[in-house]
Amino acid sequence: MTGTTLSQALVQARAFLDSRDVATAGLDARVLLQAAAGVSHEALVMRGDEVLEPHAARTFENFLKSRASGKPVSRIIGHREFWGLRLGVCGETLDPRPDTETLVEAVLTRMGRGTSPYIRDLGTGSGAILLALLSALPQARGLGSDLSFGAVRMARRNALETGLSNRAAFVMSDWGQVPARLADIVVSNPPYIARGELPGLMRDVRDHDPIRALDGGADGLDPYRRIASQLPLVARPGALIAFEIGHTQDDQVRSILGDAGARVSGTGLGVVRDMAGRPRVIVARAPRR
Ligand SMILES: C[S@@+](CC[C@H](N)C(=O)[O-])C[C@H]1O[C@@H](n2cnc3c(N)ncnc32)[C@H](O)[C@@H]1O
């Protein structure tokens, strides 16, 4: 691509990714070119006649090869946009998904404005859910925890880079087993794929998301059982609980939470659907004791 302009590079890259059956060829080509050339979307439009620097051209070619081999864009450029925040990702973090924004929205629509809740995010990964909530609730504070050291390190870095580190802490912990004050809001997007289904996952997911972020045990529900049993350790009585679920798990997760004494029906409680209309989040209230 040496000697080509930004516009030409974009057209060629799109055609290349199209020919390799990348479904989102146009978008991916643009995002990868922006990252390789270090330019914004606007600059790409305004300065399309500029010639791509040789170093950027080489980087872009390598990016395109990686994408064509199935590597997700976020894994190539090292970050992803979630709830308007630019979050770093690494080999030990899940690539945060747009579906998870359903959970963030479900919590925000149930929170009084101007409140100052304390939030626990169990299995925080990149810190996506906690940082999104803190960015929308300027008086909130929170603690994200994860069993993975690399995830905790990345979440801390993301908190710093999004300017939220004064209200967010991150620690290593097996779910809720770290002593902390009882939370007003408990959120989690735990691993929820049944172990037997892992080999059949899409290549993007199976080959690039960490297994610890996916494997939910024999029936995909083990983490919900563990977290539900720990609710008295992490949630104040009546705290808002919001868990992401696989789209066929609504009945089971409601039962698990109900058996643990949580309230799973009533105004604002129960199942919340994602943009595609599938069950995506269970909202409940923590046991009253
Ligand atoms: C599906 S990922 C969700 C990550 C992030 N919350 C998000 O929504 O993008 C699940 C996370 O749970 C973490 N995890 C798995 N087992 C855990 C455990 N026993 N205790 C704490 N975290 C755990 C994984 O390391 C992973 O970061």
Short mmCIF file of C-alpha atoms and ligand atoms in Angstrom, two decimals:
data_model
loop_
_atom_site.label_atom_id
_atom_site.label_comp_id
_atom_site.label_asym_id
_atom_site.label_seq_id
_atom_site.Cartn_x
_atom_site.Cartn_y
_atom_site.Cartn_z
CA MET A 1 0.00 0.00 0.00
CA THR A 2 3.04 2.26 -0.11
CA GLY A 3 2.21 5.41 -2.07
CA THR A 4 -1.56 5.03 -1.76
CA THR A 5 -3.76 7.73 -0.32
CA LEU A 6 -5.89 7.20 2.77
CA SER A 7 -9.04 6.97 0.59
CA GLN A 8 -7.49 4.45 -1.78
CA ALA A 9 -6.19 2.38 1.14
CA LEU A 10 -9.68 2.28 2.60
CA VAL A 11 -11.28 1.11 -0.65
CA GLN A 12 -8.64 -1.58 -1.18
CA ALA A 13 -8.87 -2.78 2.40
CA ARG A 14 -12.63 -3.08 2.24
CA ALA A 15 -12.40 -5.13 -0.96
CA PHE A 16 -9.74 -7.35 0.63
CA LEU A 17 -11.78 -8.03 3.77
CA ASP A 18 -14.91 -8.57 1.65
CA SER A 19 -13.05 -11.17 -0.36
CA ARG A 20 -12.18 -12.92 2.91
CA ASP A 21 -15.87 -12.99 3.96
CA VAL A 22 -15.48 -10.54 6.84
CA ALA A 23 -19.10 -9.54 7.44
CA THR A 24 -18.31 -6.01 8.64
CA ALA A 25 -15.60 -5.32 6.05
CA GLY A 26 -16.29 -1.60 5.58
CA LEU A 27 -16.44 -0.71 9.26
CA ASP A 28 -13.45 -2.90 10.16
CA ALA A 29 -11.33 -1.45 7.35
CA ARG A 30 -12.08 2.07 8.56
CA VAL A 31 -11.36 1.39 12.24
CA LEU A 32 -8.13 -0.44 11.43
CA LEU A 33 -6.97 2.33 9.10
CA GLN A 34 -7.71 4.97 11.73
CA ALA A 35 -5.63 3.02 14.25
CA ALA A 36 -2.74 2.35 11.83
CA ALA A 37 -2.56 5.93 10.58
CA GLY A 38 -3.39 7.49 13.95
CA VAL A 39 -6.24 9.59 12.54
CA SER A 40 -9.82 10.23 13.62
CA HIS A 41 -12.89 9.36 11.56
CA GLU A 42 -13.28 13.04 10.65
CA ALA A 43 -9.64 13.33 9.59
CA LEU A 44 -10.03 10.28 7.39
CA VAL A 45 -12.88 12.00 5.55
CA MET A 46 -11.22 15.44 5.36
CA ARG A 47 -7.68 14.26 4.52
CA GLY A 48 -8.47 11.33 2.22
CA ASP A 49 -6.02 12.61 -0.43
CA GLU A 50 -3.02 12.42 1.90
CA VAL A 51 -0.56 9.65 1.22
CA LEU A 52 -0.33 6.90 3.84
CA GLU A 53 3.10 6.97 5.53
CA PRO A 54 5.21 3.85 4.82
CA HIS A 55 5.24 2.78 8.49
CA ALA A 56 1.46 3.21 8.77
CA ALA A 57 0.99 1.33 5.50
CA ARG A 58 2.95 -1.65 6.83
CA THR A 59 1.05 -1.61 10.10
CA PHE A 60 -2.24 -1.44 8.21
CA GLU A 61 -1.30 -4.42 6.04
CA ASN A 62 -0.48 -6.45 9.15
CA PHE A 63 -3.75 -5.41 10.76
CA LEU A 64 -5.68 -6.53 7.67
CA LYS A 65 -3.92 -9.91 7.62
CA SER A 66 -4.81 -10.44 11.29
CA ARG A 67 -8.43 -9.48 10.66
CA ALA A 68 -8.66 -11.79 7.65
CA SER A 69 -7.37 -14.64 9.83
CA GLY A 70 -10.31 -14.13 12.21
CA LYS A 71 -8.83 -11.90 14.93
CA PRO A 72 -11.43 -9.40 16.21
CA VAL A 73 -10.73 -5.71 15.56
CA SER A 74 -10.54 -4.87 19.27
CA ARG A 75 -7.86 -7.55 19.80
CA ILE A 76 -5.83 -6.08 16.94
CA ILE A 77 -5.95 -2.46 18.04
CA GLY A 78 -6.07 -3.23 21.79
CA HIS A 79 -9.19 -1.31 22.72
CA ARG A 80 -12.93 -1.13 22.18
CA GLU A 81 -15.70 1.42 22.61
CA PHE A 82 -18.22 0.59 25.37
CA TRP A 83 -20.88 3.03 26.56
CA GLY A 84 -18.92 5.83 24.92
CA LEU A 85 -15.75 4.93 26.83
CA ARG A 86 -12.57 3.74 25.15
CA LEU A 87 -11.53 0.63 27.06
CA GLY A 88 -8.30 -1.31 26.73
CA VAL A 89 -8.60 -5.07 26.31
CA CYS A 90 -5.97 -7.79 26.68
CA GLY A 91 -5.68 -11.57 26.53
CA GLU A 92 -7.17 -11.88 30.04
CA THR A 93 -10.26 -9.71 29.46
CA LEU A 94 -13.46 -10.43 27.63
CA ASP A 95 -13.99 -8.11 24.68
CA PRO A 96 -16.92 -6.08 26.12
CA ARG A 97 -20.07 -6.62 24.04
CA PRO A 98 -22.76 -4.16 22.97
CA ASP A 99 -25.35 -6.54 24.54
CA THR A 100 -23.86 -5.74 27.93
CA GLU A 101 -24.95 -2.12 27.51
CA THR A 102 -28.48 -3.49 28.09
CA LEU A 103 -27.41 -4.22 31.67
CA VAL A 104 -25.96 -0.73 32.15
CA GLU A 105 -29.17 0.82 30.84
CA ALA A 106 -31.34 -1.47 33.00
CA VAL A 107 -29.54 -0.25 36.13
CA LEU A 108 -29.59 3.42 35.15
CA THR A 109 -33.33 3.44 34.40
CA ARG A 110 -33.97 2.05 37.90
CA MET A 111 -31.71 4.47 39.76
CA GLY A 112 -32.85 7.76 41.23
CA ARG A 113 -30.84 10.65 39.72
CA GLY A 114 -28.54 12.38 42.14
CA THR A 115 -28.13 9.26 44.26
CA SER A 116 -24.68 8.17 45.42
CA PRO A 117 -24.75 4.37 45.33
CA TYR A 118 -21.90 2.01 46.12
CA ILE A 119 -21.60 -0.54 43.32
CA ARG A 120 -20.01 -4.00 43.23
CA ASP A 121 -19.14 -5.49 39.83
CA LEU A 122 -18.37 -9.20 40.17
CA GLY A 123 -16.20 -10.57 37.35
CA THR A 124 -15.35 -7.08 36.14
CA GLY A 125 -13.03 -8.01 33.23
CA SER A 126 -11.98 -4.73 31.57
CA GLY A 127 -14.09 -2.86 34.16
CA ALA A 128 -16.67 -2.16 31.44
CA ILE A 129 -19.88 -2.30 33.49
CA LEU A 130 -18.59 -0.51 36.58
CA LEU A 131 -16.86 2.24 34.60
CA ALA A 132 -19.94 2.79 32.40
CA LEU A 133 -22.14 3.12 35.50
CA LEU A 134 -19.70 5.48 37.21
CA SER A 135 -19.48 7.63 34.08
CA ALA A 136 -23.28 8.02 34.13
CA LEU A 137 -23.65 8.44 37.91
CA PRO A 138 -21.21 11.18 38.97
CA GLN A 139 -21.70 10.59 42.68
CA ALA A 140 -21.41 6.80 42.62
CA ARG A 141 -18.37 4.80 43.75
CA GLY A 142 -17.61 1.16 43.22
CA LEU A 143 -15.47 -1.92 43.51
CA GLY A 144 -14.83 -4.28 40.63
CA SER A 145 -13.36 -7.71 41.29
CA ASP A 146 -12.08 -10.53 39.15
CA LEU A 147 -10.22 -13.79 39.61
CA SER A 148 -7.84 -12.81 36.83
CA PHE A 149 -4.82 -10.65 37.70
CA GLY A 150 -4.49 -9.41 34.10
CA ALA A 151 -8.12 -8.31 34.06
CA VAL A 152 -7.76 -6.37 37.32
CA ARG A 153 -4.64 -4.65 35.98
CA MET A 154 -6.42 -3.71 32.75
CA ALA A 155 -9.53 -2.49 34.61
CA ARG A 156 -7.32 -0.23 36.78
CA ARG A 157 -5.67 1.17 33.69
CA ASN A 158 -9.06 1.77 32.07
CA ALA A 159 -10.24 3.59 35.20
CA LEU A 160 -7.21 5.87 35.00
CA GLU A 161 -7.60 6.54 31.30
CA THR A 162 -11.31 7.31 31.56
CA GLY A 163 -10.71 9.67 34.50
CA LEU A 164 -12.76 7.51 36.89
CA SER A 165 -10.00 6.09 39.09
CA ASN A 166 -10.89 8.35 42.03
CA ARG A 167 -14.23 6.53 42.34
CA ALA A 168 -13.34 3.01 41.18
CA ALA A 169 -11.23 0.36 42.89
CA PHE A 170 -10.37 -3.07 41.50
CA VAL A 171 -9.19 -6.15 43.38
CA MET A 172 -8.56 -9.82 42.73
CA SER A 173 -11.21 -11.98 44.33
CA ASP A 174 -13.18 -15.18 43.86
CA TRP A 175 -16.57 -13.52 43.22
CA GLY A 176 -17.66 -11.64 46.35
CA GLN A 177 -15.13 -13.06 48.76
CA VAL A 178 -13.28 -9.84 49.48
CA PRO A 179 -14.36 -7.82 52.51
CA ALA A 180 -15.97 -4.54 51.46
CA ARG A 181 -18.94 -2.44 52.44
CA LEU A 182 -22.34 -3.80 51.45
CA ALA A 183 -23.33 -2.52 48.02
CA ASP A 184 -26.48 -0.67 46.92
CA ILE A 185 -26.10 -2.15 43.44
CA VAL A 186 -24.58 -5.51 42.52
CA VAL A 187 -23.90 -6.17 38.85
CA SER A 188 -22.34 -9.12 37.11
CA ASN A 189 -21.84 -10.54 33.66
CA PRO A 190 -20.43 -13.91 34.72
CA PRO A 191 -19.27 -16.67 32.36
CA TYR A 192 -22.47 -18.43 31.29
CA ILE A 193 -21.67 -20.82 28.44
CA ALA A 194 -22.27 -24.52 29.22
CA ARG A 195 -18.90 -26.29 29.02
CA GLY A 196 -20.09 -28.71 26.33
CA GLU A 197 -21.04 -25.78 24.08
CA LEU A 198 -17.61 -24.11 24.16
CA PRO A 199 -16.17 -25.99 21.14
CA GLY A 200 -19.14 -24.88 18.99
CA LEU A 201 -18.73 -21.14 19.69
CA MET A 202 -17.95 -18.75 16.83
CA ARG A 203 -14.22 -18.61 16.04
CA ASP A 204 -13.93 -14.93 17.03
CA VAL A 205 -15.10 -15.84 20.53
CA ARG A 206 -13.60 -19.29 21.03
CA ASP A 207 -10.12 -18.37 19.86
CA HIS A 208 -9.80 -14.89 21.36
CA ASP A 209 -11.87 -14.47 24.55
CA PRO A 210 -10.31 -16.02 27.67
CA ILE A 211 -11.83 -19.35 28.66
CA ARG A 212 -12.33 -18.08 32.22
CA ALA A 213 -14.68 -15.43 30.86
CA LEU A 214 -16.82 -18.01 29.04
CA ASP A 215 -16.93 -21.30 30.94
CA GLY A 216 -20.00 -21.42 33.17
CA GLY A 217 -19.56 -25.08 34.22
CA ALA A 218 -21.59 -28.12 33.18
CA ASP A 219 -24.88 -26.25 32.60
CA GLY A 220 -23.54 -22.69 32.33
CA LEU A 221 -25.13 -21.69 35.64
CA ASP A 222 -22.43 -22.44 38.23
CA PRO A 223 -21.32 -18.77 38.59
CA TYR A 224 -24.92 -17.64 39.24
CA ARG A 225 -25.26 -20.26 42.00
CA ARG A 226 -22.01 -19.14 43.62
CA ILE A 227 -22.79 -15.44 43.38
CA ALA A 228 -26.36 -15.94 44.64
CA SER A 229 -25.05 -17.79 47.69
CA GLN A 230 -22.72 -14.85 48.43
CA LEU A 231 -25.32 -12.10 48.17
CA PRO A 232 -25.46 -11.52 51.94
CA LEU A 233 -21.69 -10.84 51.80
CA VAL A 234 -21.88 -8.21 49.07
CA ALA A 235 -25.37 -6.66 48.93
CA ARG A 236 -27.22 -4.57 51.46
CA PRO A 237 -30.79 -5.83 52.09
CA GLY A 238 -32.99 -4.76 49.16
CA ALA A 239 -30.02 -3.76 46.97
CA LEU A 240 -30.56 -3.66 43.22
CA ILE A 241 -29.14 -6.71 41.46
CA ALA A 242 -28.61 -6.95 37.70
CA PHE A 243 -27.06 -10.00 36.07
CA GLU A 244 -26.45 -10.55 32.38
CA ILE A 245 -27.69 -13.95 31.20
CA GLY A 246 -27.58 -16.18 28.14
CA HIS A 247 -30.83 -15.73 26.25
CA THR A 248 -32.27 -19.13 27.28
CA GLN A 249 -31.33 -18.85 30.96
CA ASP A 250 -33.98 -16.44 32.26
CA ASP A 251 -36.13 -19.01 34.11
CA GLN A 252 -33.15 -20.79 35.64
CA VAL A 253 -31.39 -17.63 36.84
CA ARG A 254 -34.62 -16.26 38.29
CA SER A 255 -35.06 -19.55 40.19
CA ILE A 256 -31.50 -19.47 41.48
CA LEU A 257 -31.93 -15.92 42.74
CA GLY A 258 -35.40 -16.64 44.12
CA ASP A 259 -34.08 -19.70 46.00
CA ALA A 260 -31.39 -17.46 47.51
CA GLY A 261 -34.12 -15.20 48.92
CA ALA A 262 -33.91 -12.41 46.32
CA ARG A 263 -37.10 -10.76 45.01
CA VAL A 264 -37.35 -11.44 41.28
CA SER A 265 -40.78 -10.09 40.40
CA GLY A 266 -42.60 -6.82 40.94
CA THR A 267 -42.22 -3.36 39.46
CA GLY A 268 -38.99 -3.07 37.48
CA LEU A 269 -37.87 -6.59 38.37
CA GLY A 270 -37.52 -9.69 36.22
CA VAL A 271 -36.28 -10.06 32.66
CA VAL A 272 -34.93 -7.21 30.50
CA ARG A 273 -34.56 -7.85 26.77
CA ASP A 274 -31.73 -6.75 24.50
CA MET A 275 -32.00 -4.84 21.19
CA ALA A 276 -32.78 -8.10 19.41
CA GLY A 277 -35.67 -8.79 21.80
CA ARG A 278 -33.95 -11.67 23.59
CA PRO A 279 -33.82 -12.08 27.38
CA ARG A 280 -30.48 -10.52 28.38
CA VAL A 281 -30.62 -9.30 31.99
CA ILE A 282 -32.31 -10.38 35.21
CA VAL A 283 -33.08 -7.59 37.64
CA ALA A 284 -33.84 -8.47 41.26
CA ARG A 285 -33.68 -7.12 44.81
CA ALA A 286 -31.31 -8.62 47.36
CA PRO A 287 -32.74 -10.64 50.25
CA ARG A 288 -34.18 -8.51 53.05
CA ARG A 289 -32.78 -11.01 55.67
C1 LIG B 1 -18.16 -12.79 30.76
S1 LIG B 1 -16.73 -12.02 31.48
C2 LIG B 1 -17.39 -10.39 31.84
C3 LIG B 1 -16.36 -9.31 31.89
C4 LIG B 1 -16.94 -7.90 32.01
N1 LIG B 1 -17.74 -7.77 33.22
C5 LIG B 1 -17.76 -7.55 30.80
O1 LIG B 1 -19.01 -7.55 30.91
O2 LIG B 1 -17.20 -7.26 29.74
C6 LIG B 1 -16.70 -12.81 33.08
C7 LIG B 1 -15.58 -12.40 33.99
O3 LIG B 1 -15.67 -13.16 35.19
C8 LIG B 1 -14.36 -13.48 35.64
N2 LIG B 1 -14.42 -14.64 36.53
C9 LIG B 1 -14.53 -15.96 36.20
N3 LIG B 1 -14.56 -16.70 37.31
C10 LIG B 1 -14.47 -15.85 38.38
C11 LIG B 1 -14.48 -16.02 39.79
N4 LIG B 1 -14.54 -17.25 40.34
N5 LIG B 1 -14.40 -14.92 40.56
C12 LIG B 1 -14.31 -13.69 40.00
N6 LIG B 1 -14.30 -13.46 38.67
C13 LIG B 1 -14.38 -14.54 37.87
C14 LIG B 1 -13.59 -13.70 34.36
O4 LIG B 1 -12.19 -13.58 34.58
C15 LIG B 1 -14.18 -12.63 33.45
O5 LIG B 1 -13.43 -11.44 33.54
#
